Amino acid sequence: MEKRALLAFLLSIMILLLWDLYFTPKKEPVKPEKTKQEEMIPEQEAAEQQEEHRASVDAEVLPSFKMEQIEKEVKTWIVDTPVYEARILQPGARLFSLTLKKHKSRAGEDAPFMELITAKPYGYLPLAVELLHHQDFNLSTMSYTGPEETKVKLDGQDNKTMEFRAVADGAVEVVKRYSWKGGSYDIDLTVEVTNLSSEPLRDSLSLSSYYLPYEENEPSYNHSRLAYYANRELTKIDMKKIRKEAVTLENSVNWIGFENNYFIQALIPMTNEPYTLVGRVIRPDVGLLQLVYVSPEFTLSPGEARSWSFRLYMGPKEMEELEKAGHLLTASIDYGWVGFLARPLLKFLVWIYRYTHNYGVAIILLTVIIKLIFWPLTHKSYKSMQKMKEIQPLIAKLREKYKDDREKLNQELLQLYRTYKINPMGGCLPIIIQIPFFFALYRMLYGSVELRHQPFCLWINDLTAPDRLFIGFHIPYLGGVPVLTLLMGLSMFIQQKMSPSPGDPRQERIMLLMPVIFTVFFINFPSGLVLYWFVNNVLSIVQQFWINRATS
């Protein structure tokens, strides 16, 4: 019975992992009812009043605000902080680049730093501002006047506001104010529009951002998506869906942005008025996407001004940094139903890393600690399985004797268990208790930026990448040899051979096949997760060896 429970456990893990990776349904964007938004949006007026002022937005005809040509001689402003370097381009006062200083684009000491403005080669720079009814003003491409100081260096506690101004046809003045914080990834942006003409100005303001996946062939466990948080619910929209049809949201959100497992580019509208958000593809050939904020229609009298405030978070999905930025950005780290376990496990792993300075070693120590915590339970389970193995001949005789009387067989089996003081479910409970911890570790290890590009030893130089040892020639479909994954499969096979026989030849064949299935299944998983499973298997082998020796 315990062997069946173990088989069911392993099969359940495989099915749930497959479902989690490939078949988890994406939540469709919905129009929620009026709510109070935490940390940002106060209680709004009735929906009927809001709709009167909402701008009508057609995603199909919304401009892309592309910069046709970016001259090398164009003036730029540089903001250098401990965590990133940002550049503002004079045309449009748009963000030209944002390079993360603590994260690299790929593994290796010679790798360049991570650049988040990925759509730049195609002429699409984020934070483009336009008036939708007066696009002839060309606010997103016209030249802005900025500070005389073109390079600003900020320390961890420093703050700096930079102001950029432009006047369009003597009719409209636009001011963009960027507020930078030396030790944080969040940036505040205020856009102010003043009517300089003698006539009322009726229009809608738009703010655009762009996204191109960081990797051309993203692994299934780290694909890009559009995500937003509203009404205490995180919604993710797969890029494939957006490529088929534009997504339009007409509700307030805490934040919205493009993300993968490790980085997020989030927009936070700091307003209590209704607005529209549009996510769509503008370059299907390369998968380039645009996110547009559209304000409600407004009217400015001559000489009147109006401003809009936004907060941007452009950086890694590190819990500590997201907590500092606020606005419930921590919800972007989605560990699913095991989040209540995965978050403290991640904090504990980071704490271990502070002493080991190697996340591979930290994973090993974390695995050992968890194994020690569950040692009494697993020990009880193994002993129960051992006892079940000893009475298998008696069980077989009873099954043969009462093969035509199911009720009598069950009665005799219960009596047999009482005689030998065996709980037939004794091996199941320890396994069931460990299931949430396994999935918490699984979600934490494959979805944490803290492990990205972190080396372990020898050929493993990135714990978030698949395990590969390159040996001078290309192996079809693999590239290199998955040494750690093969060792994991071997350790699982040894563990199966050391475990008590299930008695049923069919179950025994299935159990022996499980190491092969798991080896194939884990072959493209992050090496950090494979390392955890391998170490866990080795510890289980040690425990099983000790129990077998004590029993004999």
Coordinates of C-alpha atoms in Angstrom, one line a residue:
M1 CA 0.0 0.0 0.0
E2 CA 2.8 2.4 0.9
K3 CA 4.5 1.6 -2.4
R4 CA 1.3 2.5 -4.2
A5 CA 1.2 5.8 -2.3
L6 CA 4.8 6.5 -3.3
L7 CA 4.0 5.7 -6.9
A8 CA 0.9 7.9 -6.8
F9 CA 3.0 10.7 -5.2
L10 CA 5.6 10.6 -8.0
L11 CA 3.0 10.4 -10.7
S12 CA 1.1 13.3 -9.1
I13 CA 4.3 15.4 -9.1
M14 CA 4.9 14.7 -12.8
I15 CA 1.3 15.5 -13.8
L16 CA 1.2 18.7 -11.7
L17 CA 4.5 19.9 -13.0
L18 CA 3.4 19.3 -16.6
W19 CA 0.1 21.0 -15.9
D20 CA 1.8 24.0 -14.2
L21 CA 4.2 24.5 -17.1
Y22 CA 2.0 23.9 -20.1
F23 CA -1.7 23.8 -19.2
T24 CA -2.3 26.3 -16.4
P25 CA -5.2 28.4 -17.8
K26 CA -4.4 32.1 -18.2
K27 CA -6.8 34.4 -16.5
E28 CA -8.8 36.5 -19.0
P29 CA -8.9 40.3 -18.4
V30 CA -12.2 41.2 -16.9
K31 CA -13.9 44.4 -16.0
P32 CA -14.2 44.4 -12.3
E33 CA -16.7 46.3 -10.2
K34 CA -15.8 49.4 -8.3
T35 CA -13.4 48.7 -5.4
K36 CA -10.9 50.5 -3.3
Q37 CA -7.4 49.9 -4.6
E38 CA -4.7 49.4 -1.9
E39 CA -1.9 51.9 -1.6
M40 CA -2.9 53.8 -4.7
I41 CA -6.4 54.4 -5.8
P42 CA -8.9 56.0 -3.4
E43 CA -12.6 55.1 -3.6
Q44 CA -13.9 56.3 -7.0
E45 CA -17.2 57.9 -8.0
A46 CA -20.0 55.9 -9.5
A47 CA -19.2 54.1 -12.7
E48 CA -21.9 55.9 -14.7
Q49 CA -20.2 59.2 -14.0
Q50 CA -16.8 57.8 -14.9
E51 CA -17.9 56.6 -18.3
E52 CA -19.0 60.0 -19.4
H53 CA -15.4 61.2 -19.4
R54 CA -13.7 58.0 -20.6
A55 CA -11.8 58.4 -23.9
S56 CA -12.9 56.2 -26.8
V57 CA -9.9 54.1 -27.7
D58 CA -9.6 52.0 -30.8
A59 CA -6.6 49.7 -30.4
E60 CA -6.4 49.1 -34.1
V61 CA -5.8 52.7 -35.0
L62 CA -3.8 53.8 -32.0
P63 CA -0.5 55.2 -33.2
S64 CA 2.8 53.3 -32.4
F65 CA 4.8 56.5 -31.8
K66 CA 7.9 55.2 -33.5
M67 CA 11.0 57.3 -33.8
E68 CA 12.0 56.9 -37.4
Q69 CA 15.6 57.6 -36.9
I70 CA 17.8 58.0 -33.8
E71 CA 20.8 60.1 -34.6
K72 CA 24.1 59.3 -32.8
E73 CA 24.7 63.0 -32.2
V74 CA 21.5 63.6 -30.4
K75 CA 21.9 65.0 -26.9
T76 CA 21.3 62.6 -24.0
W77 CA 21.1 62.9 -20.3
I78 CA 22.7 60.2 -18.1
V79 CA 21.6 59.2 -14.6
D80 CA 24.1 56.9 -12.9
T81 CA 22.9 55.1 -9.7
P82 CA 24.3 52.2 -7.8
V83 CA 21.7 49.8 -9.4
Y84 CA 21.3 51.2 -12.9
E85 CA 22.3 53.7 -15.5
A86 CA 19.6 55.5 -17.4
R87 CA 19.7 57.7 -20.5
I88 CA 17.1 60.2 -21.6
L89 CA 17.0 61.2 -25.3
Q90 CA 16.4 64.8 -26.2
P91 CA 13.7 64.0 -28.9
G92 CA 10.6 63.2 -27.0
A93 CA 12.5 63.2 -23.6
R94 CA 12.1 59.4 -23.8
L95 CA 14.0 56.7 -22.0
F96 CA 16.8 55.7 -24.4
S97 CA 18.4 53.0 -22.2
L98 CA 18.2 51.5 -18.7
T99 CA 21.1 49.2 -17.9
L100 CA 21.0 47.1 -14.7
K101 CA 24.4 47.1 -12.9
K102 CA 23.7 44.1 -10.7
H103 CA 22.4 41.8 -13.5
K104 CA 23.9 40.6 -16.7
S105 CA 22.4 39.6 -20.0
R106 CA 23.9 36.1 -19.8
A107 CA 26.1 34.1 -17.6
G108 CA 29.8 34.8 -17.5
E109 CA 32.1 37.4 -16.1
D110 CA 32.6 39.0 -19.6
A111 CA 28.9 39.3 -20.2
P112 CA 27.4 42.8 -20.7
F113 CA 25.0 44.2 -18.1
M114 CA 21.3 43.7 -18.6
E115 CA 19.6 46.2 -20.9
L116 CA 15.8 46.6 -20.2
I117 CA 15.0 48.9 -23.2
T118 CA 14.9 46.0 -25.7
A119 CA 12.8 47.6 -28.4
K120 CA 15.4 50.3 -29.1
P121 CA 16.8 48.8 -32.3
Y122 CA 13.4 49.1 -33.9
G123 CA 12.9 52.8 -33.0
Y124 CA 10.5 52.3 -30.1
L125 CA 11.5 54.0 -26.9
P126 CA 9.3 54.0 -23.8
L127 CA 7.6 56.9 -22.1
A128 CA 6.4 58.5 -25.3
V129 CA 3.8 61.2 -24.6
E130 CA 1.2 62.3 -27.1
L131 CA -2.1 64.2 -27.3
L132 CA -4.3 61.8 -29.3
H133 CA -6.4 64.5 -31.0
H134 CA -3.4 66.6 -31.8
Q135 CA -0.8 64.1 -33.0
D136 CA 0.5 66.7 -35.4
F137 CA 2.2 68.3 -32.4
N138 CA 4.6 65.4 -32.4
L139 CA 5.2 65.5 -28.7
S140 CA 6.8 62.1 -28.7
T141 CA 9.5 63.1 -31.2
M142 CA 10.0 66.8 -30.9
S143 CA 13.1 68.3 -29.2
Y144 CA 12.8 69.0 -25.4
T145 CA 14.9 71.4 -23.4
G146 CA 16.5 69.8 -20.4
P147 CA 18.9 70.6 -17.5
E148 CA 22.3 72.0 -18.2
E149 CA 23.9 69.2 -16.3
T150 CA 23.9 66.2 -18.7
K151 CA 25.3 63.6 -16.3
V152 CA 24.1 63.0 -12.8
K153 CA 25.6 60.5 -10.4
L154 CA 23.5 59.5 -7.4
D155 CA 24.5 57.6 -4.2
G156 CA 22.2 55.2 -2.4
Q157 CA 20.3 57.9 -0.4
D158 CA 20.3 60.6 -3.1
N159 CA 17.2 61.9 -5.0
K160 CA 17.2 64.0 -8.2
T161 CA 14.4 65.6 -10.3
M162 CA 15.1 66.4 -13.9
E163 CA 12.7 68.6 -15.9
F164 CA 12.2 68.6 -19.7
R165 CA 10.1 71.2 -21.6
A166 CA 8.8 71.5 -25.1
V167 CA 6.4 73.9 -26.8
A168 CA 4.4 72.7 -29.8
D169 CA 3.3 75.3 -32.4
G170 CA 3.0 77.9 -29.7
A171 CA -0.2 76.2 -28.6
V172 CA 0.8 73.6 -26.0
E173 CA 3.6 73.3 -23.5
V174 CA 4.6 69.9 -22.2
V175 CA 6.7 69.3 -19.2
K176 CA 8.1 65.9 -18.2
R177 CA 9.6 65.6 -14.7
Y178 CA 11.6 62.5 -13.9
S179 CA 12.4 61.8 -10.2
W180 CA 15.2 59.4 -9.6
K181 CA 16.2 57.6 -6.4
G182 CA 19.7 56.5 -5.9
G183 CA 19.1 53.1 -4.3
S184 CA 15.9 52.0 -5.9
Y185 CA 14.5 50.7 -9.2
D186 CA 11.4 52.9 -9.1
I187 CA 11.2 56.1 -11.0
D188 CA 8.5 58.8 -10.7
L189 CA 7.3 60.6 -13.8
T190 CA 5.0 63.6 -13.9
V191 CA 3.6 64.9 -17.2
E192 CA 2.2 68.5 -17.3
V193 CA 0.3 70.0 -20.2
T194 CA -0.5 73.7 -20.5
N195 CA -2.8 75.3 -23.0
L196 CA -1.0 78.3 -24.5
S197 CA -3.6 79.1 -27.1
S198 CA -6.6 81.4 -27.0
E199 CA -9.0 78.5 -27.6
P200 CA -10.1 75.7 -25.3
L201 CA -8.1 72.4 -25.7
R202 CA -10.0 69.2 -25.6
D203 CA -7.9 66.0 -25.8
S204 CA -6.7 62.8 -24.2
L205 CA -3.1 62.1 -23.0
S206 CA -1.4 58.9 -23.9
L207 CA 1.8 57.4 -22.5
S208 CA 3.4 54.4 -24.3
S209 CA 5.9 51.7 -23.3
Y210 CA 7.3 48.9 -25.4
Y211 CA 8.6 45.4 -24.9
L212 CA 10.6 42.8 -26.8
P213 CA 11.2 39.5 -25.1
Y214 CA 14.8 39.3 -23.8
E215 CA 15.4 35.9 -25.4
E216 CA 14.3 34.9 -28.9
N217 CA 13.5 31.3 -27.8
E218 CA 12.4 31.7 -24.2
P219 CA 12.3 28.5 -22.2
S220 CA 8.8 27.3 -21.2
Y221 CA 9.5 28.0 -17.5
N222 CA 10.5 31.7 -18.2
H223 CA 8.2 33.0 -20.9
S224 CA 7.3 36.7 -21.2
R225 CA 3.7 37.9 -20.5
L226 CA 1.6 41.0 -19.8
A227 CA 0.5 41.1 -16.2
Y228 CA -1.5 43.4 -14.0
Y229 CA -2.8 43.5 -10.4
A230 CA -6.3 44.8 -9.6
N231 CA -8.9 44.0 -7.0
R232 CA -6.4 41.8 -5.0
E233 CA -6.0 39.5 -8.0
L234 CA -3.0 38.9 -10.3
T235 CA -3.9 38.4 -14.0
K236 CA -1.3 37.1 -16.5
I237 CA -1.9 37.3 -20.3
D238 CA 0.3 35.2 -22.5
M239 CA 2.1 36.9 -25.3
K240 CA 0.5 34.5 -27.8
K241 CA -2.9 35.8 -26.9
I242 CA -1.9 39.4 -27.3
R243 CA -0.4 38.6 -30.7
K244 CA -3.8 37.3 -31.8
E245 CA -5.9 40.1 -30.4
A246 CA -5.2 43.4 -28.6
V247 CA -6.1 43.6 -24.9
T248 CA -8.0 46.6 -23.7
L249 CA -8.6 47.3 -20.0
E250 CA -11.1 49.9 -18.8
N251 CA -10.5 49.6 -15.1
S252 CA -8.1 50.9 -12.5
V253 CA -5.1 48.7 -11.6
N254 CA -2.5 48.8 -8.9
W255 CA 0.1 48.2 -11.6
I256 CA 0.5 46.8 -15.1
G257 CA 3.5 45.8 -17.1
F258 CA 5.6 43.3 -19.0
E259 CA 7.4 40.6 -17.1
N260 CA 9.0 37.2 -17.0
N261 CA 10.2 35.2 -14.0
Y262 CA 13.1 37.5 -13.3
F263 CA 12.3 41.1 -14.4
I264 CA 9.4 43.4 -14.7
Q265 CA 8.7 46.7 -16.4
A266 CA 5.7 48.0 -14.5
L267 CA 3.6 51.2 -14.9
I268 CA 1.6 52.5 -11.9
P269 CA -0.9 55.3 -12.8
M270 CA -1.1 57.5 -9.7
T271 CA -4.6 58.7 -10.2
N272 CA -8.2 58.2 -9.1
E273 CA -9.7 59.0 -12.4
P274 CA -10.8 56.4 -15.0
Y275 CA -8.4 55.5 -17.8
T276 CA -7.9 53.0 -20.5
L277 CA -5.0 50.6 -21.0
V278 CA -4.2 48.9 -24.2
G279 CA -1.7 46.0 -24.8
R280 CA -1.1 45.0 -28.4
V281 CA 1.5 43.8 -31.0
I282 CA 3.0 46.4 -33.3
R283 CA 5.7 44.3 -34.9
P284 CA 4.4 40.7 -35.3
D285 CA 7.6 39.7 -37.1
V286 CA 9.7 40.2 -34.0
G287 CA 7.0 39.9 -31.3
L288 CA 7.3 43.6 -30.3
L289 CA 4.5 44.8 -28.0
Q290 CA 3.2 48.2 -27.0
L291 CA 1.4 49.2 -23.7
V292 CA -0.5 52.4 -23.9
Y293 CA -2.1 54.4 -21.1
V294 CA -4.9 56.7 -22.3
S295 CA -6.4 59.3 -20.0
P296 CA -10.0 60.4 -20.0
E297 CA -10.8 63.3 -22.3
F298 CA -10.2 66.7 -20.7
T299 CA -10.7 70.3 -21.6
L300 CA -8.1 73.0 -20.8
S301 CA -9.1 76.6 -20.9
P302 CA -6.6 79.1 -22.3
G303 CA -3.7 79.3 -19.8
E304 CA -4.9 76.3 -17.8
A305 CA -2.6 73.4 -17.0
R306 CA -3.1 69.8 -16.0
S307 CA -0.7 67.1 -14.8
W308 CA -0.6 63.3 -14.6
S309 CA 1.6 61.3 -12.3
F310 CA 3.1 57.8 -12.8
R311 CA 5.5 55.5 -11.0
L312 CA 7.7 53.1 -13.0
Y313 CA 9.4 50.1 -11.7
M314 CA 12.0 48.7 -14.1
G315 CA 14.2 46.1 -12.5
P316 CA 14.5 42.6 -11.0
K317 CA 11.7 40.8 -9.2
E318 CA 13.6 40.8 -5.9
M319 CA 11.2 40.7 -2.9
E320 CA 13.1 43.4 -1.0
E321 CA 13.2 45.8 -3.9
L322 CA 9.5 45.3 -4.8
E323 CA 8.5 45.8 -1.1
K324 CA 10.4 49.2 -1.2
A325 CA 8.6 50.3 -4.3
G326 CA 5.2 49.5 -2.8
H327 CA 1.9 49.4 -4.7
L328 CA 1.6 45.6 -4.2
L329 CA 4.3 44.9 -6.7
T330 CA 5.3 41.9 -4.6
A331 CA 2.3 40.2 -6.1
S332 CA 4.3 39.9 -9.4
I333 CA 6.3 37.2 -7.7
D334 CA 3.7 34.4 -8.2
Y335 CA 4.4 31.1 -6.5
G336 CA 0.8 29.9 -6.9
W337 CA -1.0 28.0 -4.2
V338 CA 2.3 27.3 -2.3
G339 CA 3.3 31.0 -2.0
F340 CA 2.8 30.9 1.8
L341 CA 5.7 28.3 1.9
A342 CA 7.8 29.5 -1.1
R343 CA 8.3 33.0 0.2
P344 CA 9.8 32.1 3.6
L345 CA 11.9 29.4 1.9
L346 CA 13.4 32.0 -0.4
K347 CA 14.2 34.3 2.5
F348 CA 15.8 31.4 4.3
L349 CA 17.8 30.5 1.2
V350 CA 19.0 34.1 0.8
W351 CA 20.0 34.1 4.5
I352 CA 22.1 30.9 4.0
Y353 CA 23.7 32.5 0.9
R354 CA 25.0 35.4 3.0
Y355 CA 27.2 32.9 4.8
T356 CA 28.1 30.5 1.9
H357 CA 28.4 33.0 -0.9
N358 CA 27.3 30.2 -3.3
Y359 CA 23.7 29.5 -4.1
G360 CA 24.5 25.9 -5.1
V361 CA 25.9 25.3 -1.6
A362 CA 22.9 27.1 -0.1
I363 CA 20.5 24.9 -2.0
I364 CA 22.3 21.8 -0.7
L365 CA 22.2 23.0 2.9
L366 CA 18.5 24.0 2.6
T367 CA 17.8 20.5 1.2
V368 CA 19.6 18.9 4.1
I369 CA 17.8 21.0 6.7
I370 CA 14.4 20.2 5.2
K371 CA 15.3 16.5 5.1
L372 CA 16.3 16.6 8.7
I373 CA 13.0 18.3 9.7
F374 CA 11.1 15.5 7.9
W375 CA 13.5 12.8 9.0
P376 CA 11.2 11.3 11.7
L377 CA 8.2 11.3 9.4
T378 CA 10.1 9.7 6.5
H379 CA 11.8 7.2 8.9
K380 CA 8.4 6.1 10.1
S381 CA 7.2 5.8 6.5
Y382 CA 10.2 3.7 5.5
K383 CA 9.8 1.4 8.6
S384 CA 6.1 1.0 7.7
M385 CA 7.1 0.0 4.2
Q386 CA 9.7 -2.5 5.5
K387 CA 7.1 -4.1 7.7
M388 CA 4.7 -4.3 4.8
K389 CA 7.4 -6.1 2.8
E390 CA 7.9 -8.7 5.6
I391 CA 4.2 -9.7 5.6
Q392 CA 3.8 -9.7 1.8
P393 CA 3.8 -13.6 1.7
L394 CA 1.0 -13.6 4.3
I395 CA -1.0 -11.1 2.3
A396 CA -0.5 -13.1 -0.9
K397 CA -1.9 -16.2 0.8
L398 CA -4.9 -14.3 2.0
R399 CA -5.5 -12.9 -1.4
E400 CA -5.4 -16.3 -2.9
K401 CA -7.6 -17.9 -0.2
Y402 CA -10.3 -15.2 -0.3
K403 CA -10.0 -14.2 -4.0
D404 CA -13.8 -14.7 -4.5
D405 CA -14.8 -13.0 -1.2
R406 CA -13.8 -9.3 -1.2
E407 CA -15.4 -8.5 2.1
K408 CA -13.8 -11.5 4.0
L409 CA -10.4 -10.6 2.5
N410 CA -10.6 -7.0 3.8
Q411 CA -11.6 -8.3 7.3
E412 CA -8.6 -10.8 7.3
L413 CA -6.2 -8.1 6.1
L414 CA -7.3 -5.7 8.9
Q415 CA -6.8 -8.5 11.4
L416 CA -3.3 -9.2 10.0
Y417 CA -2.4 -5.5 10.3
R418 CA -3.6 -5.5 14.0
T419 CA -1.6 -8.7 14.7
Y420 CA 1.6 -7.2 13.4
K421 CA 0.8 -3.6 14.6
I422 CA 1.0 -2.2 11.1
N423 CA -1.0 0.9 10.0
P424 CA -1.6 0.3 6.3
M425 CA -1.7 4.0 5.7
G426 CA 1.3 4.7 7.9
G427 CA 3.6 5.4 5.0
C428 CA 1.1 7.7 3.2
L429 CA 0.8 10.6 5.7
P430 CA 4.5 11.6 5.7
I431 CA 4.5 11.7 1.9
I432 CA 1.4 13.8 1.8
I433 CA 2.7 16.3 4.3
Q434 CA 5.9 16.8 2.2
I435 CA 4.0 17.5 -1.1
P436 CA 3.4 21.2 -0.4
F437 CA 7.1 21.7 0.5
F438 CA 8.3 20.0 -2.7
F439 CA 6.1 22.3 -4.8
A440 CA 7.1 25.3 -2.8
L441 CA 10.8 24.5 -3.5
Y442 CA 10.0 23.8 -7.1
R443 CA 8.3 27.1 -7.7
M444 CA 10.9 29.0 -5.7
L445 CA 13.9 27.5 -7.4
Y446 CA 12.7 27.9 -11.0
G447 CA 11.2 31.4 -10.5
S448 CA 13.6 33.4 -8.4
V449 CA 15.9 36.1 -9.9
E450 CA 18.3 35.6 -6.9
L451 CA 19.5 32.4 -8.6
R452 CA 19.7 33.9 -12.1
H453 CA 23.3 33.5 -13.5
Q454 CA 24.5 32.3 -10.1
P455 CA 27.2 29.6 -10.5
F456 CA 27.6 26.4 -8.5
C457 CA 30.8 24.6 -9.4
L458 CA 32.6 23.0 -12.4
W459 CA 30.4 23.3 -15.5
I460 CA 27.3 24.6 -13.7
N461 CA 27.6 28.4 -14.1
D462 CA 23.9 29.3 -14.0
L463 CA 21.5 27.7 -11.6
T464 CA 18.5 28.9 -13.6
A465 CA 19.7 27.3 -16.8
P466 CA 19.5 23.7 -17.8
D467 CA 22.4 21.5 -16.8
R468 CA 24.8 21.0 -19.7
L469 CA 28.5 19.9 -20.0
F470 CA 29.8 20.8 -23.4
I471 CA 32.4 18.3 -24.6
G472 CA 33.6 19.6 -28.0
F473 CA 30.8 18.4 -30.2
H474 CA 27.1 19.1 -30.5
I475 CA 24.6 16.6 -29.2
P476 CA 21.3 16.8 -31.1
Y477 CA 18.4 18.4 -29.2
L478 CA 20.7 18.8 -26.1
G479 CA 23.8 20.6 -27.1
G480 CA 25.8 19.2 -24.2
V481 CA 25.7 16.3 -21.7
P482 CA 23.2 16.8 -18.8
V483 CA 25.5 15.3 -16.3
L484 CA 23.7 16.4 -13.1
T485 CA 20.3 15.3 -14.6
L486 CA 21.7 11.9 -15.4
L487 CA 23.1 11.6 -11.9
M488 CA 19.7 12.6 -10.5
G489 CA 18.1 9.8 -12.6
L490 CA 20.7 7.3 -11.4
S491 CA 20.2 8.3 -7.8
M492 CA 16.5 7.8 -8.2
F493 CA 17.0 4.4 -9.7
I494 CA 19.2 3.4 -6.8
Q495 CA 16.6 4.6 -4.3
Q496 CA 13.9 2.6 -6.1
K497 CA 16.1 -0.6 -6.0
M498 CA 16.7 -0.1 -2.3
S499 CA 13.1 0.4 -1.4
P500 CA 10.9 -2.6 -0.5
S501 CA 9.3 -4.4 -3.4
P502 CA 5.6 -3.6 -4.0
G503 CA 4.8 -7.3 -4.5
D504 CA 2.9 -6.5 -7.7
P505 CA 5.1 -7.1 -10.8
R506 CA 3.3 -4.4 -12.7
Q507 CA 3.8 -1.8 -10.0
E508 CA 7.5 -2.8 -9.8
R509 CA 8.0 -2.2 -13.5
I510 CA 6.3 1.2 -13.3
M511 CA 8.5 2.2 -10.3
L512 CA 11.7 1.2 -12.2
L513 CA 10.5 3.2 -15.2
M514 CA 10.0 6.4 -13.1
P515 CA 13.7 7.3 -13.0
V516 CA 13.8 7.3 -16.8
I517 CA 10.6 9.4 -17.0
F518 CA 11.9 11.9 -14.4
T519 CA 15.3 12.2 -16.1
V520 CA 13.7 13.1 -19.4
F521 CA 11.3 15.4 -17.7
F522 CA 14.0 17.3 -15.8
I523 CA 16.4 17.5 -18.7
N524 CA 15.5 21.1 -19.5
F525 CA 14.7 22.2 -16.0
P526 CA 16.9 24.8 -14.2
S527 CA 20.0 23.1 -12.8
G528 CA 19.2 24.5 -9.3
L529 CA 16.0 22.5 -9.2
V530 CA 17.8 19.4 -10.5
L531 CA 20.5 19.9 -7.8
Y532 CA 17.8 19.9 -5.1
W533 CA 16.2 16.7 -6.4
F534 CA 19.5 15.0 -6.7
V535 CA 20.6 15.9 -3.1
N536 CA 17.2 14.9 -1.8
N537 CA 17.6 11.5 -3.5
V538 CA 21.1 11.0 -2.1
L539 CA 19.8 11.7 1.4
S540 CA 16.9 9.4 0.9
I541 CA 19.3 6.6 -0.2
V542 CA 21.4 7.2 3.0
Q543 CA 18.3 7.0 5.1
Q544 CA 17.0 3.9 3.4
F545 CA 20.4 2.2 3.7
W546 CA 20.5 3.0 7.4
I547 CA 16.9 1.6 7.9
N548 CA 17.7 -1.6 5.8
R549 CA 20.8 -2.2 7.8
A550 CA 19.1 -1.7 11.1
T551 CA 16.3 -4.0 10.1
S552 CA 18.6 -6.8 8.9

